[in-house]
Amino acid sequence: MSRPVAILFVGDVVGATGRRLLLALLPELVERHAIDFVVVNGENAANGVGITSKIADALFDAGVDVITLGNHAYRQREVYGYLDAHERILRPANFLKSQPGHGWCVVERDGARLGIVNLSGNLYMRAGHPVFPHADAALHALRDRADHVLVDMHAEATSEKVAMGWHLDGRVTAVVGTHTHVPTADARVLPGGTAYVTDVGMTGARGGVIGVRRELALEALTTQMPVKFEPSDVDPWLNAVVIRCSSEPMRADGIEQLLLPAPSGFR
Ligand SMILES: [Fe+2]
Ligand SMILES: [Fe+2]
């Protein structure tokens, strides 16, 4: 039996600035929007690339239910064993089976079961398997295990994400895009009842270049020479969506975009 539930999905958390902003805003957001489940893309949480077990633990301790990842999943070697051992941290389901971790899980609260699937696009991205049949395979694995399913489609190309929205419309509760770190203005519920947005955006410093310190990104682009990137801390914003699930399984009543600057005094 499903009941109306609300999901907060937070776009790619970048570095310490993104993590601190998320932790600062999360309790109030959960209360204000009556959130049941919190899902966070954490692929840039560790100094801009990947995630560590310590950071993942801190996010879970703060009330995050599930962490999704993406192309940066394996940038921190230390986390490989953690990805295998912990149910509620996901890397894309269409990565190779031999790569650490797994691509979907189910969380339950007050009788509501939410399945989460992490996918990687194939256009301009490295993922071992084609994403469309692997999305179907993940849904098959989740059949009868979840009342609602949220898919994080981590992909570069807007076309591939829009296509995944149509592919899954009516079969999952929500398809949210991540990876570009720039929010798109197309959040809506598709005709079949699936909440959709091409990119949620990022939770990090908007004063950089998609999270990277502006001067380092510009140096790399202007000199065409290698530059070691560091996360920016200028002008942090939280980018997220709130998905209102319907009382009917695998359907959404609404999707609301949250684009929130850091409160005054945030450091
Ligand atoms: Fe990212
Ligand atoms: Fe990414």
PDB file of N, CA and C and ligand atoms in Angstrom, residues 11-14 41-45 48 69-72 154 178-181 201-202 210, ligand 1:
ATOM      1  N   GLY A  11      21.099  18.157  -5.942  1.00  0.00           N
ATOM      2  CA  GLY A  11      22.068  18.039  -7.036  1.00  0.00           C
ATOM      3  C   GLY A  11      23.497  18.028  -6.538  1.00  0.00           C
ATOM      4  N   ASP A  12      24.393  17.496  -7.361  1.00  0.00           N
ATOM      5  CA  ASP A  12      25.805  17.233  -7.059  1.00  0.00           C
ATOM      6  C   ASP A  12      26.400  18.170  -5.995  1.00  0.00           C
ATOM      7  N   VAL A  13      26.724  17.582  -4.853  1.00  0.00           N
ATOM      8  CA  VAL A  13      27.319  18.347  -3.748  1.00  0.00           C
ATOM      9  C   VAL A  13      28.827  18.461  -4.007  1.00  0.00           C
ATOM     10  N   VAL A  14      29.308  19.711  -4.106  1.00  0.00           N
ATOM     11  CA  VAL A  14      30.705  19.931  -4.506  1.00  0.00           C
ATOM     12  C   VAL A  14      31.541  20.434  -3.327  1.00  0.00           C
ATOM     13  N   ASN A  41      23.051  13.547  -4.631  1.00  0.00           N
ATOM     14  CA  ASN A  41      24.167  13.127  -5.491  1.00  0.00           C
ATOM     15  C   ASN A  41      25.456  13.643  -4.864  1.00  0.00           C
ATOM     16  N   GLY A  42      26.349  12.703  -4.505  1.00  0.00           N
ATOM     17  CA  GLY A  42      27.567  13.060  -3.780  1.00  0.00           C
ATOM     18  C   GLY A  42      28.847  12.821  -4.553  1.00  0.00           C
ATOM     19  N   GLU A  43      28.769  12.807  -5.896  1.00  0.00           N
ATOM     20  CA  GLU A  43      29.962  12.401  -6.660  1.00  0.00           C
ATOM     21  C   GLU A  43      31.108  13.410  -6.607  1.00  0.00           C
ATOM     22  N   ASN A  44      30.821  14.645  -6.164  1.00  0.00           N
ATOM     23  CA  ASN A  44      31.886  15.656  -6.073  1.00  0.00           C
ATOM     24  C   ASN A  44      32.114  16.105  -4.629  1.00  0.00           C
ATOM     25  N   ALA A  45      31.663  15.293  -3.680  1.00  0.00           N
ATOM     26  CA  ALA A  45      31.660  15.741  -2.280  1.00  0.00           C
ATOM     27  C   ALA A  45      33.069  15.848  -1.681  1.00  0.00           C
ATOM     28  N   GLY A  48      35.777  18.058  -4.451  1.00  0.00           N
ATOM     29  CA  GLY A  48      35.376  18.242  -5.854  1.00  0.00           C
ATOM     30  C   GLY A  48      35.343  16.972  -6.687  1.00  0.00           C
ATOM     31  N   LEU A  69      25.898   8.562  -7.154  1.00  0.00           N
ATOM     32  CA  LEU A  69      27.208   9.031  -7.652  1.00  0.00           C
ATOM     33  C   LEU A  69      27.133   9.180  -9.174  1.00  0.00           C
ATOM     34  N   GLY A  70      28.300   9.083  -9.827  1.00  0.00           N
ATOM     35  CA  GLY A  70      28.339   9.261 -11.274  1.00  0.00           C
ATOM     36  C   GLY A  70      29.723   8.953 -11.798  1.00  0.00           C
ATOM     37  N   ASN A  71      30.161   9.731 -12.785  1.00  0.00           N
ATOM     38  CA  ASN A  71      31.457   9.445 -13.419  1.00  0.00           C
ATOM     39  C   ASN A  71      32.640   9.602 -12.475  1.00  0.00           C
ATOM     40  N   HIS A  72      32.461  10.343 -11.364  1.00  0.00           N
ATOM     41  CA  HIS A  72      33.558  10.503 -10.399  1.00  0.00           C
ATOM     42  C   HIS A  72      33.517   9.486  -9.253  1.00  0.00           C
ATOM     43  N   HIS A 154      22.571  10.339 -14.532  1.00  0.00           N
ATOM     44  CA  HIS A 154      23.774  11.175 -14.491  1.00  0.00           C
ATOM     45  C   HIS A 154      24.374  11.219 -15.889  1.00  0.00           C
ATOM     46  N   THR A 178      21.415  14.699 -13.476  1.00  0.00           N
ATOM     47  CA  THR A 178      22.539  15.333 -12.761  1.00  0.00           C
ATOM     48  C   THR A 178      23.758  15.342 -13.689  1.00  0.00           C
ATOM     49  N   HIS A 179      24.834  15.918 -13.200  1.00  0.00           N
ATOM     50  CA  HIS A 179      26.169  15.930 -13.819  1.00  0.00           C
ATOM     51  C   HIS A 179      26.599  17.266 -14.399  1.00  0.00           C
ATOM     52  N   THR A 180      25.693  18.011 -15.045  1.00  0.00           N
ATOM     53  CA  THR A 180      26.186  19.237 -15.678  1.00  0.00           C
ATOM     54  C   THR A 180      26.429  20.359 -14.670  1.00  0.00           C
ATOM     55  N   HIS A 181      25.852  20.226 -13.475  1.00  0.00           N
ATOM     56  CA  HIS A 181      25.978  21.218 -12.398  1.00  0.00           C
ATOM     57  C   HIS A 181      25.228  22.516 -12.697  1.00  0.00           C
ATOM     58  N   GLY A 201      21.073  20.552 -11.115  1.00  0.00           N
ATOM     59  CA  GLY A 201      22.095  21.560 -10.800  1.00  0.00           C
ATOM     60  C   GLY A 201      23.057  21.033  -9.757  1.00  0.00           C
ATOM     61  N   MET A 202      23.743  21.932  -9.079  1.00  0.00           N
ATOM     62  CA  MET A 202      24.732  21.498  -8.071  1.00  0.00           C
ATOM     63  C   MET A 202      24.517  22.227  -6.757  1.00  0.00           C
ATOM     64  N   ILE A 210      31.385  25.617 -12.784  1.00  0.00           N
ATOM     65  CA  ILE A 210      30.680  24.399 -12.343  1.00  0.00           C
ATOM     66  C   ILE A 210      31.331  23.791 -11.089  1.00  0.00           C
TER      67      ILE A 210
HETATM   68 FE    FE B   1      29.079  16.271 -10.672  1.00  0.00          FE
END
